[in-house]
Coordinates of C-alpha atoms and ligand atoms in Angstrom, one line a residue:
M1 CA -24.8 18.9 -6.0
N2 CA -23.2 20.1 -2.8
V3 CA -21.5 17.4 -0.7
K4 CA -22.5 17.3 3.0
L5 CA -19.2 17.2 4.8
T6 CA -18.4 17.9 8.4
P7 CA -15.8 20.6 9.1
N8 CA -13.4 17.9 10.2
S9 CA -13.8 16.2 6.9
R10 CA -13.3 19.4 4.9
L11 CA -10.1 19.9 6.9
V12 CA -8.8 16.5 6.0
L13 CA -9.5 17.0 2.3
E14 CA -8.0 20.4 2.2
K15 CA -4.8 19.3 3.9
R16 CA -4.0 16.4 1.8
Y17 CA -6.5 15.5 -1.0
L18 CA -7.5 18.6 -2.9
K19 CA -5.3 20.0 -5.7
K20 CA -3.2 22.9 -4.5
D21 CA -0.8 25.4 -5.7
Q22 CA 1.3 26.2 -2.7
D23 CA -1.4 27.0 -0.2
K24 CA -4.1 28.0 -2.7
L25 CA -6.8 25.3 -3.2
L26 CA -7.4 24.6 -6.9
E27 CA -10.4 22.4 -6.4
T28 CA -13.4 21.8 -4.2
P29 CA -14.4 18.4 -2.7
E30 CA -17.1 18.3 -5.5
D31 CA -14.4 18.8 -8.1
M32 CA -12.3 16.1 -6.5
F33 CA -15.2 13.5 -6.7
Y34 CA -15.8 14.5 -10.3
R35 CA -12.1 14.2 -11.2
V36 CA -12.1 10.7 -9.8
A37 CA -15.4 9.7 -11.3
Q38 CA -14.3 10.9 -14.7
V39 CA -11.1 8.9 -14.7
V40 CA -12.7 5.8 -13.4
A41 CA -15.6 5.8 -15.8
G42 CA -13.3 6.9 -18.6
V43 CA -11.7 3.5 -19.0
E44 CA -15.0 2.2 -20.4
E45 CA -13.9 3.6 -23.7
R46 CA -11.6 0.6 -24.1
Y47 CA -14.6 -1.7 -23.6
G48 CA -16.4 -0.1 -26.5
K49 CA -18.8 2.1 -24.5
R50 CA -20.3 5.1 -26.2
N51 CA -19.9 8.7 -24.9
T52 CA -23.4 8.9 -23.5
E53 CA -23.0 5.7 -21.6
I54 CA -19.7 6.9 -20.1
Q55 CA -21.3 10.2 -19.1
S56 CA -24.1 8.5 -17.3
L57 CA -21.6 6.2 -15.5
T58 CA -19.5 9.2 -14.5
K59 CA -22.6 10.7 -13.0
A60 CA -23.4 7.4 -11.1
F61 CA -19.8 7.2 -9.8
Y62 CA -19.9 10.8 -8.8
N63 CA -23.1 10.4 -6.9
L64 CA -21.9 7.3 -5.1
M65 CA -19.0 9.3 -3.6
A66 CA -20.7 12.7 -3.3
N67 CA -23.6 11.0 -1.3
L68 CA -20.9 9.5 0.9
E69 CA -22.3 6.0 0.1
F70 CA -19.0 4.6 -0.9
M71 CA -15.4 5.8 -0.9
P72 CA -12.4 4.4 -2.7
N73 CA -9.1 4.2 -0.8
S74 CA -7.1 7.4 -0.3
P75 CA -4.7 7.0 -3.2
T76 CA -7.6 6.8 -5.7
L77 CA -9.0 10.1 -4.3
M78 CA -5.7 11.8 -4.2
N79 CA -4.1 10.6 -7.4
A80 CA -6.8 9.9 -10.1
G81 CA -6.5 12.3 -12.9
R82 CA -3.2 13.7 -11.6
D83 CA 0.4 13.2 -12.4
L84 CA 1.0 10.3 -10.0
G85 CA -2.0 8.4 -11.2
Q86 CA -1.3 5.6 -8.7
L87 CA -4.6 4.4 -7.2
S88 CA -3.9 1.4 -4.9
A89 CA -3.4 1.4 -1.2
C90 CA -1.9 -2.1 -0.9
F91 CA 1.2 -3.8 -2.2
V92 CA 3.3 -6.8 -1.4
L93 CA 6.9 -6.8 -2.6
P94 CA 9.2 -9.9 -2.6
V95 CA 12.4 -9.8 -0.7
E96 CA 14.9 -12.1 -2.3
D97 CA 17.9 -13.4 -0.4
S98 CA 20.6 -11.4 -2.2
M99 CA 22.0 -7.9 -2.0
E100 CA 20.4 -7.0 -5.3
G101 CA 17.0 -8.5 -4.2
I102 CA 17.0 -6.6 -0.9
F103 CA 17.9 -3.3 -2.3
D104 CA 15.5 -3.7 -5.2
A105 CA 12.8 -4.1 -2.6
I106 CA 13.9 -1.0 -0.8
K107 CA 13.9 1.0 -4.0
N108 CA 10.5 -0.3 -5.1
A109 CA 9.0 0.4 -1.7
A110 CA 10.2 4.0 -1.9
I111 CA 8.5 4.4 -5.3
I112 CA 5.3 3.0 -3.9
H113 CA 5.4 5.1 -0.7
K114 CA 5.8 8.3 -2.7
S115 CA 2.4 7.6 -4.2
G116 CA 0.6 6.9 -1.0
G117 CA 0.6 3.1 -1.1
G118 CA 1.6 0.8 1.8
T119 CA 4.0 -2.2 1.4
G120 CA 4.0 -5.6 3.0
F121 CA 7.1 -7.8 3.0
S122 CA 8.0 -11.3 4.1
F123 CA 11.6 -11.4 5.3
S124 CA 11.3 -15.2 5.7
R125 CA 13.5 -15.9 2.6
L126 CA 16.5 -14.1 4.1
R127 CA 19.2 -16.4 5.4
P128 CA 19.6 -16.2 9.2
K129 CA 22.1 -14.1 11.1
N130 CA 25.6 -15.4 11.1
S131 CA 25.2 -17.8 8.2
T132 CA 27.8 -17.6 5.6
V133 CA 27.9 -15.3 2.6
R134 CA 29.6 -17.2 -0.2
S135 CA 30.9 -14.3 -2.3
T136 CA 32.6 -12.5 0.5
G137 CA 33.3 -15.3 3.0
G138 CA 31.7 -13.1 5.6
V139 CA 28.6 -13.7 7.7
A140 CA 25.0 -12.6 7.0
S141 CA 23.5 -9.9 9.2
G142 CA 20.0 -11.4 9.1
P143 CA 16.4 -10.2 8.5
V144 CA 16.2 -7.8 11.4
S145 CA 19.3 -5.8 10.5
F146 CA 18.0 -5.4 7.0
M147 CA 14.6 -4.3 8.2
K148 CA 16.4 -1.4 9.8
V149 CA 17.6 -0.3 6.4
F150 CA 14.1 -0.5 5.0
N151 CA 12.9 1.5 8.0
A152 CA 15.5 4.3 7.4
A153 CA 14.7 4.5 3.7
T154 CA 11.0 4.9 4.6
E155 CA 11.8 7.6 7.1
A156 CA 13.6 9.6 4.4
V157 CA 10.9 9.2 1.7
K158 CA 8.2 10.1 4.2
Q159 CA 9.2 13.8 4.0
G160 CA 8.2 14.2 0.4
G161 CA 5.3 11.8 0.1
T162 CA 1.6 12.4 0.1
R163 CA 1.2 10.3 3.3
R164 CA 3.2 8.3 5.7
G165 CA 4.7 5.2 4.0
A166 CA 3.6 2.2 6.0
N167 CA 5.3 -1.2 6.0
L168 CA 4.5 -4.6 7.3
G169 CA 7.4 -6.8 8.1
L170 CA 6.6 -10.5 8.5
L171 CA 8.8 -13.3 9.6
R172 CA 7.7 -17.0 9.7
V173 CA 7.6 -18.5 13.1
D174 CA 9.9 -21.2 11.9
H175 CA 12.7 -18.8 10.8
P176 CA 15.8 -19.3 12.9
D177 CA 15.9 -15.5 13.8
I178 CA 12.3 -15.5 15.1
L179 CA 13.2 -14.5 18.7
E180 CA 15.2 -11.5 17.6
F181 CA 12.3 -10.5 15.4
I182 CA 9.7 -10.8 18.1
A183 CA 11.7 -8.4 20.2
C184 CA 12.7 -6.0 17.5
K185 CA 10.2 -3.3 18.4
E186 CA 10.7 -3.6 22.1
N187 CA 12.0 -0.1 22.0
N188 CA 9.1 2.2 20.9
H189 CA 11.6 4.4 19.0
E190 CA 12.9 1.8 16.7
M191 CA 11.4 0.5 13.5
T192 CA 8.7 3.2 13.7
N193 CA 7.8 2.7 10.0
F194 CA 7.0 -0.9 10.4
N195 CA 4.2 -2.9 11.8
I196 CA 5.5 -6.4 12.5
S197 CA 3.7 -9.7 12.4
V198 CA 4.8 -13.2 13.1
G199 CA 3.7 -15.6 10.3
I200 CA 2.1 -18.5 12.2
T201 CA 1.9 -22.0 10.7
R202 CA -0.4 -24.9 11.5
E203 CA 2.6 -26.9 12.6
F204 CA 3.3 -24.3 15.2
M205 CA -0.3 -24.2 16.5
R206 CA -0.3 -27.9 16.8
A207 CA 2.9 -27.9 18.8
L208 CA 1.5 -25.1 21.0
Q209 CA -1.7 -27.1 21.7
E210 CA 0.3 -30.2 22.5
D211 CA 2.9 -28.2 24.4
K212 CA 5.7 -29.6 22.3
P213 CA 8.8 -28.2 20.5
Y214 CA 8.5 -27.2 16.9
H215 CA 11.2 -27.0 14.2
L216 CA 13.1 -24.0 12.9
R217 CA 14.1 -24.3 9.3
E218 CA 16.8 -23.0 7.0
P219 CA 14.9 -20.8 4.6
H220 CA 16.5 -22.1 1.4
T221 CA 16.4 -25.8 1.8
G222 CA 13.7 -26.2 4.4
S223 CA 16.0 -28.4 6.4
V224 CA 15.5 -28.4 10.2
V225 CA 18.3 -26.5 12.0
A226 CA 17.0 -26.2 15.5
Q227 CA 13.9 -26.5 17.6
L228 CA 12.1 -24.3 20.1
S229 CA 9.3 -24.8 22.6
A230 CA 6.1 -23.5 20.9
S231 CA 4.7 -22.3 24.2
E232 CA 7.9 -20.4 25.1
V233 CA 7.9 -18.6 21.7
F234 CA 4.1 -17.9 22.1
D235 CA 4.8 -16.5 25.5
K236 CA 7.4 -14.2 24.2
M237 CA 5.0 -13.0 21.5
M238 CA 2.3 -12.3 24.2
E239 CA 4.8 -10.5 26.4
H240 CA 5.7 -8.1 23.6
A241 CA 2.1 -7.7 22.4
W242 CA 1.2 -6.8 26.0
L243 CA 4.1 -4.3 26.2
N244 CA 3.2 -2.3 23.1
G245 CA 0.9 -4.2 20.8
E246 CA 3.5 -5.8 18.6
P247 CA 4.1 -8.3 17.1
G248 CA 0.7 -9.0 15.6
V249 CA 0.1 -12.4 14.0
V250 CA -0.8 -13.6 10.5
F251 CA -2.2 -17.1 10.2
L252 CA -0.5 -18.1 7.0
D253 CA -2.4 -21.3 6.5
A254 CA -5.8 -19.5 6.8
M255 CA -4.5 -16.9 4.3
N256 CA -3.5 -19.6 1.9
D257 CA -6.7 -21.5 2.3
G258 CA -8.3 -18.4 0.9
N259 CA -5.8 -18.0 -1.9
P260 CA -7.8 -18.0 -5.1
T261 CA -4.8 -18.7 -7.3
P262 CA -2.7 -21.3 -5.5
N263 CA -1.4 -22.4 -8.9
V264 CA 0.2 -19.0 -9.5
G265 CA 1.9 -18.7 -6.1
E266 CA 1.8 -18.9 -2.3
I267 CA 0.7 -16.0 -0.1
E268 CA 3.7 -15.2 2.0
T269 CA 2.5 -11.9 3.6
C270 CA 0.0 -9.1 3.4
N271 CA -0.3 -5.3 3.3
P272 CA 0.6 -3.1 6.3
C273 CA -2.7 -3.2 8.2
G274 CA -3.3 -6.9 7.6
E275 CA -6.4 -6.9 5.5
Q276 CA -5.0 -7.8 2.2
P277 CA -3.1 -11.0 1.5
L278 CA -1.3 -10.7 -1.8
L279 CA 1.2 -12.5 -4.0
P280 CA 4.7 -11.0 -4.4
N281 CA 4.5 -8.0 -6.7
E282 CA 0.7 -7.7 -6.4
A283 CA -1.4 -4.6 -5.7
C284 CA -5.0 -4.2 -4.7
N285 CA -7.3 -1.2 -4.6
L286 CA -9.8 -1.0 -1.9
G287 CA -13.1 0.8 -1.3
S288 CA -15.7 0.9 1.5
I289 CA -19.4 1.2 1.7
N290 CA -20.7 3.6 4.4
L291 CA -23.1 1.4 6.4
K292 CA -24.4 4.3 8.5
L293 CA -26.4 5.3 5.4
M294 CA -27.7 1.7 4.7
V295 CA -30.6 2.0 7.1
T296 CA -34.2 2.9 6.5
K297 CA -37.5 3.3 8.3
E298 CA -39.2 0.0 8.9
G299 CA -42.6 0.1 10.5
D300 CA -42.1 2.1 13.7
G301 CA -38.4 1.5 13.8
V302 CA -35.4 1.2 11.5
G303 CA -34.0 -1.7 9.5
I304 CA -31.3 -2.4 6.9
D305 CA -31.9 -0.9 3.5
W306 CA -31.1 -4.0 1.4
E307 CA -32.1 -2.4 -1.9
R308 CA -29.7 0.5 -1.4
L309 CA -27.0 -1.8 -0.2
R310 CA -27.4 -3.9 -3.3
R311 CA -27.3 -1.0 -5.7
V312 CA -24.2 0.5 -3.9
T313 CA -22.4 -2.8 -3.8
R314 CA -23.0 -3.5 -7.5
L315 CA -21.8 0.0 -8.5
A316 CA -18.8 -0.1 -6.2
V317 CA -17.6 -3.4 -7.7
H318 CA -17.9 -1.9 -11.2
F319 CA -16.0 1.2 -10.0
L320 CA -13.2 -0.9 -8.3
D321 CA -12.8 -3.1 -11.4
N322 CA -12.4 0.0 -13.5
V323 CA -9.7 1.3 -11.1
I324 CA -7.5 -1.7 -12.1
D325 CA -7.5 -0.4 -15.7
A326 CA -7.3 3.3 -14.8
N327 CA -4.4 2.8 -12.5
Q328 CA -0.8 3.8 -13.4
Y329 CA 1.3 1.1 -11.8
P330 CA 4.6 2.0 -10.2
L331 CA 6.4 -1.0 -11.7
P332 CA 5.8 -3.3 -14.7
D333 CA 6.0 -6.5 -12.6
I334 CA 3.2 -5.1 -10.4
E335 CA 1.1 -4.2 -13.3
K336 CA 1.4 -7.7 -14.7
T337 CA 0.5 -9.6 -11.5
T338 CA -2.3 -7.2 -10.6
K339 CA -3.9 -7.3 -14.0
A340 CA -3.7 -11.1 -14.1
N341 CA -5.7 -11.6 -10.9
R342 CA -7.7 -8.3 -10.9
K343 CA -8.2 -8.5 -7.1
I344 CA -10.4 -5.8 -5.6
G345 CA -11.3 -5.2 -1.9
L346 CA -14.7 -3.9 -1.2
G347 CA -15.5 -3.5 2.4
V348 CA -17.5 -1.4 4.9
M349 CA -17.2 1.4 7.3
G350 CA -19.6 2.9 9.8
F351 CA -20.6 -0.5 11.2
A352 CA -20.6 0.7 14.8
D353 CA -22.6 3.7 13.8
M354 CA -25.1 1.5 12.0
L355 CA -25.5 -0.6 15.2
T356 CA -26.3 2.5 17.3
I357 CA -29.0 3.4 14.8
L358 CA -30.4 -0.1 14.9
K359 CA -30.2 0.2 18.7
L360 CA -27.9 -2.8 19.1
S361 CA -24.9 -3.2 21.3
Y362 CA -21.6 -4.2 19.6
A363 CA -21.1 -6.7 22.4
S364 CA -24.0 -8.9 21.5
E365 CA -25.0 -11.9 19.5
E366 CA -27.4 -9.7 17.5
A367 CA -24.5 -7.6 16.3
V368 CA -22.6 -10.8 15.3
Q369 CA -25.7 -11.8 13.3
V370 CA -26.0 -8.4 11.7
A371 CA -22.3 -8.6 10.7
K372 CA -22.8 -11.9 9.1
K373 CA -26.0 -10.9 7.3
I374 CA -24.5 -7.8 5.9
M375 CA -21.2 -9.2 4.8
S376 CA -22.7 -12.3 3.2
F377 CA -25.1 -10.1 1.3
I378 CA -22.2 -7.8 0.1
Q379 CA -20.0 -10.8 -0.8
E380 CA -22.8 -12.4 -2.9
E381 CA -23.9 -9.2 -4.6
A382 CA -20.2 -8.4 -5.3
R383 CA -19.7 -11.8 -7.0
K384 CA -22.9 -11.3 -9.1
E385 CA -21.6 -8.0 -10.4
S386 CA -18.1 -9.5 -11.0
E387 CA -19.9 -12.3 -13.0
R388 CA -21.8 -9.7 -15.0
L389 CA -18.5 -7.9 -15.7
A390 CA -16.9 -11.2 -16.7
A391 CA -19.6 -11.9 -19.2
E392 CA -19.0 -8.4 -20.7
R393 CA -15.3 -8.1 -20.5
G394 CA -13.9 -11.6 -19.7
V395 CA -12.8 -13.5 -16.6
F396 CA -9.5 -12.5 -14.8
P397 CA -6.6 -13.9 -16.9
N398 CA -5.5 -16.3 -14.1
Y399 CA -9.0 -17.8 -14.0
V400 CA -7.9 -21.2 -15.4
G401 CA -6.4 -23.2 -12.6
S402 CA -7.9 -20.9 -10.0
I403 CA -10.4 -22.0 -7.3
Y404 CA -13.2 -20.5 -9.4
E405 CA -12.4 -22.5 -12.6
G406 CA -15.5 -24.4 -13.6
V407 CA -17.4 -23.0 -10.6
R408 CA -18.1 -19.4 -11.3
K409 CA -16.9 -17.1 -14.0
L410 CA -15.6 -14.0 -12.2
R411 CA -13.9 -10.9 -13.4
N412 CA -12.0 -10.6 -10.1
A413 CA -10.0 -13.2 -8.1
T414 CA -11.1 -11.6 -4.9
L415 CA -13.9 -9.1 -4.2
T416 CA -14.1 -8.3 -0.5
T417 CA -11.7 -6.9 2.1
I418 CA -12.4 -5.0 5.3
A419 CA -10.0 -2.0 5.4
P420 CA -9.2 0.1 8.4
T421 CA -10.7 3.2 6.6
G422 CA -8.6 5.5 8.7
T423 CA -9.0 8.5 6.6
I424 CA -12.0 7.8 4.4
S425 CA -14.2 7.2 7.5
M426 CA -13.2 10.6 8.6
I427 CA -14.2 12.0 5.2
C428 CA -17.6 10.4 5.6
G429 CA -17.8 11.3 9.3
V430 CA -18.5 7.7 10.4
S431 CA -16.9 5.1 12.7
S432 CA -14.0 3.3 11.1
G433 CA -14.2 0.0 9.4
V434 CA -15.8 -2.6 11.6
E435 CA -14.4 -1.1 14.8
P436 CA -16.6 -0.2 17.7
L437 CA -17.0 3.4 18.8
F438 CA -13.8 4.6 20.5
A439 CA -15.6 7.2 22.5
V440 CA -19.0 8.8 22.6
A441 CA -17.2 12.1 22.6
Y442 CA -13.6 12.7 22.0
T443 CA -10.7 14.9 21.1
K444 CA -9.1 13.9 17.9
T445 CA -5.6 14.9 16.8
V446 CA -5.5 15.2 13.1
M447 CA -2.4 15.1 10.9
D448 CA -0.8 18.4 11.9
G449 CA -1.7 18.3 15.5
T450 CA -4.9 20.3 15.4
S451 CA -7.4 19.1 18.1
L452 CA -11.1 18.7 17.5
I453 CA -13.9 17.8 20.0
E454 CA -16.8 15.7 18.7
V455 CA -19.9 14.3 20.3
N456 CA -21.4 11.3 18.6
P457 CA -24.4 12.8 16.6
T458 CA -26.6 9.7 17.0
F459 CA -26.2 9.9 20.8
E460 CA -27.0 13.6 20.9
N461 CA -30.1 13.0 18.8
L462 CA -31.2 10.1 20.9
A463 CA -30.7 12.0 24.1
K464 CA -33.0 14.8 22.7
D465 CA -35.6 12.3 21.5
Y466 CA -35.8 10.5 24.8
G467 CA -35.6 13.7 26.8
F468 CA -32.4 13.2 28.8
Y469 CA -30.3 15.8 26.8
S470 CA -28.7 18.6 28.8
E471 CA -25.6 20.7 28.3
E472 CA -24.3 19.5 31.5
L473 CA -24.6 15.8 30.4
M474 CA -22.8 16.5 27.2
Q475 CA -20.0 18.2 29.1
N476 CA -19.7 15.1 31.3
V477 CA -19.6 12.8 28.2
V478 CA -16.8 14.9 26.7
K479 CA -14.9 14.7 30.0
Q480 CA -15.3 11.0 30.5
G481 CA -15.4 9.9 26.8
T482 CA -17.9 7.2 27.5
V483 CA -21.5 7.2 28.9
R484 CA -21.0 4.2 31.3
G485 CA -22.1 5.0 34.8
L486 CA -23.7 8.4 33.9
N487 CA -26.9 8.4 35.9
D488 CA -28.8 10.6 33.3
V489 CA -28.2 8.0 30.6
P490 CA -30.7 5.1 30.6
N491 CA -29.2 1.7 30.9
W492 CA -30.2 0.5 27.5
V493 CA -28.6 3.6 26.0
Q494 CA -25.4 2.8 27.9
K495 CA -25.3 -0.6 26.3
I496 CA -25.8 0.7 22.8
F497 CA -23.0 3.3 23.2
I498 CA -20.5 0.9 24.6
T499 CA -16.9 1.8 23.6
A500 CA -13.9 -0.2 22.5
Q501 CA -12.3 -0.7 25.9
E502 CA -15.5 -1.5 27.7
I503 CA -16.2 -4.3 25.2
D504 CA -15.0 -7.7 26.3
P505 CA -12.1 -8.8 23.9
E506 CA -14.1 -11.9 23.1
W507 CA -16.8 -9.8 21.4
H508 CA -14.1 -7.9 19.4
V509 CA -12.8 -11.2 18.1
K510 CA -16.3 -12.6 17.4
I511 CA -17.2 -9.6 15.3
Q512 CA -13.9 -9.8 13.4
A513 CA -14.6 -13.5 12.8
A514 CA -18.2 -12.9 11.7
F515 CA -17.0 -10.5 9.0
Q516 CA -14.1 -12.8 8.1
T517 CA -16.5 -15.7 7.3
F518 CA -17.9 -13.7 4.4
T519 CA -14.8 -11.8 3.3
D520 CA -12.5 -13.1 0.5
N521 CA -9.4 -11.3 1.8
A522 CA -8.9 -10.4 5.4
V523 CA -10.3 -8.1 8.1
S524 CA -8.4 -5.2 9.6
K525 CA -9.3 -4.9 13.2
T526 CA -7.6 -4.0 16.5
I527 CA -8.6 -5.9 19.6
N528 CA -8.6 -3.2 22.2
F529 CA -7.6 -4.0 25.8
P530 CA -7.8 -1.8 28.9
H531 CA -4.5 -0.7 30.4
T532 CA -5.0 -3.3 33.2
A533 CA -5.3 -6.3 30.9
T534 CA -3.0 -9.2 31.5
K535 CA -0.7 -11.2 29.1
E536 CA -3.0 -14.2 29.6
E537 CA -6.1 -12.2 28.5
I538 CA -4.2 -11.2 25.4
A539 CA -3.2 -14.8 24.7
K540 CA -6.8 -15.9 25.0
A541 CA -7.8 -13.5 22.2
Y542 CA -5.1 -14.8 19.9
L543 CA -6.2 -18.4 20.5
L544 CA -9.9 -17.5 20.0
A545 CA -9.1 -15.7 16.7
Y546 CA -7.3 -18.8 15.4
E547 CA -10.1 -21.1 16.5
L548 CA -12.7 -18.9 14.8
G549 CA -10.9 -18.8 11.5
C550 CA -9.5 -15.2 11.5
K551 CA -6.6 -14.6 9.2
G552 CA -4.6 -12.5 11.7
L553 CA -4.9 -10.5 14.8
T554 CA -3.7 -7.1 16.1
V555 CA -4.0 -6.1 19.7
Y556 CA -3.6 -2.8 21.5
R557 CA -3.5 -2.2 25.3
D558 CA -4.5 1.3 26.1
G559 CA -1.6 3.6 27.0
S560 CA 1.1 1.1 26.0
R561 CA 2.6 3.5 23.4
E562 CA 3.4 7.0 24.1
E563 CA 1.6 8.4 21.1
Q564 CA -2.0 7.7 20.4
V565 CA -4.1 9.0 17.6
V566 CA -7.4 8.8 19.4
T567 CA -7.7 9.6 23.1
T568 CA -10.9 9.6 25.1
G569 CA -11.9 12.6 27.1
T570 CA -10.2 15.9 27.1
T571 CA -7.5 15.5 29.7
K572 CA -4.9 13.5 27.8
Ligands
UDP1 N1 -1.9 3.0 4.2 C1 -0.6 3.5 4.1 N2 -0.3 4.7 4.8 C2 -1.2 5.3 5.6 C3 -2.5 4.7 5.7 C4 -2.8 3.6 5.0 O1 0.2 3.0 3.3 O2 -0.8 6.3 6.3 C5 -2.2 1.8 3.3 C6 -2.0 0.5 4.1 O3 -1.7 -0.5 3.2 C7 -3.4 0.2 4.7 C8 -4.3 0.7 3.5 O4 -3.6 1.8 3.0 O5 -3.6 -1.1 5.0 C9 -5.7 1.1 3.9 O6 -5.7 1.9 5.0 P1 -7.0 2.8 5.3 O7 -8.2 2.0 5.0 O8 -6.8 3.4 6.7 O9 -6.8 4.0 4.2 P2 -7.8 5.2 3.8 O10 -8.2 4.9 2.4 O11 -8.9 5.4 4.7 O12 -6.8 6.4 3.8

């Protein structure tokens, strides 16, 4: 079967995913999907499956990817059946408060980055700046100065790796060095290999609501060492988020409320893009369903193809559970924790594209309802498949004592995650994750700086169907990036093709919250603001996200960093 890929998608695959010898390609995209399907289905042997069964599963997994219905995260596509064999995108590593602990973490991160995984750290255990170091009698340099060492190590490894090593650095809001941390990316050229997030606690949010001070604590003993005004700290966070989008926030209590194995450990942080809370030394492999394909004719119009969505969800869970066994883990501790919880993260991409086909605006209550319906359906079908796998292969080893004990026998401690799908959405030629459209036509800079112009195909088709297509109009759309205010485009079409910055931030947050309600892990989403947005507007989005039960928030104000991956129009 020939895979239908856009030229852009082929380019991405050829550059980084397909086997190569120097510049000579050694496989086609079809070969790649087959390589992955074979490895992932191959583990069934250890569950006593016969050859014929394994072959038919290989075919089913191949079709799932070749039809672009589902795509596993990039490391699975890149590394399955090859020397590295490391298949997960997300890792969390512990950072203990000792020289050995700190440098172990740096070394382990380097090993993970080499294989295309991203690492999340909590630096909250490190003693604050200027506290004493017993063995030397000197003073500690504090979390931020050590983060610079992590950053430099990542920079060096980046050169040889399959993709950019990404890090998330988190510091709890009650760590004594929190103000230095909030400002540590003030300069756009520093800490370039880190996303930073403040770990927010309920205690802090309460103090903020009551406009009171909150306590800073010594990380080892938990004893109170100072206090700060919650609103002043929040204000500092907003000032910096306004300046260049950082820090983001992680709502630690919401993450721990969703921790399926609180008896095993506490969630201290998550992976680089925020979608995957994990225990220290835990990894998770992700995969996403292409929602653009989950639509079908319904009477005169179109509707959601629930049967197809069910089939794809079931098969995708089976696939991702197998990946846990097929994976070659970078470290024994990671293998142990990961196989004890067997977390997987099935999510979606192409949500915005699906909305345009359903003729719905992202900024609408209907879109929020569609988000809830789809994700609750996926979550439930995913759990059913996990139950089926548990009956066949056993529950996850940490099941006893987990939140599922006596409730539901599952094979996997978590099932759902909404990933950013930065590259796999490009491979499928659809909008990323649950983000809105960034532009109706745009110039995209890919990996090596090559520029490509694309007009949204659903828009182009609709323009032809409704008779307002013209070359001149398309030129204008490319120039402007959006369709708002273009006289030739009917009002109702302008609403459907609304883009990220035209959408009121409140709708961004509502959509994130709608998906979060039915997602075991977290949702990767950036709340986009126009360049003119104020600090107060950004603060409002953070507070709404907390209120609606989101597990974190990332914001971005247009033009606030020099380098942007996606720019609208052709002039930038
Ligand atoms: N990631 C990374 N480096 C990158 C892109 C992604 O380490 O350059 C990791 C990171 O943990 C992120 C996760 O992969 O949260 C998933 O990212 P995404 O969905 O964009 O990956 P894709 O599978 O589309 O490549």
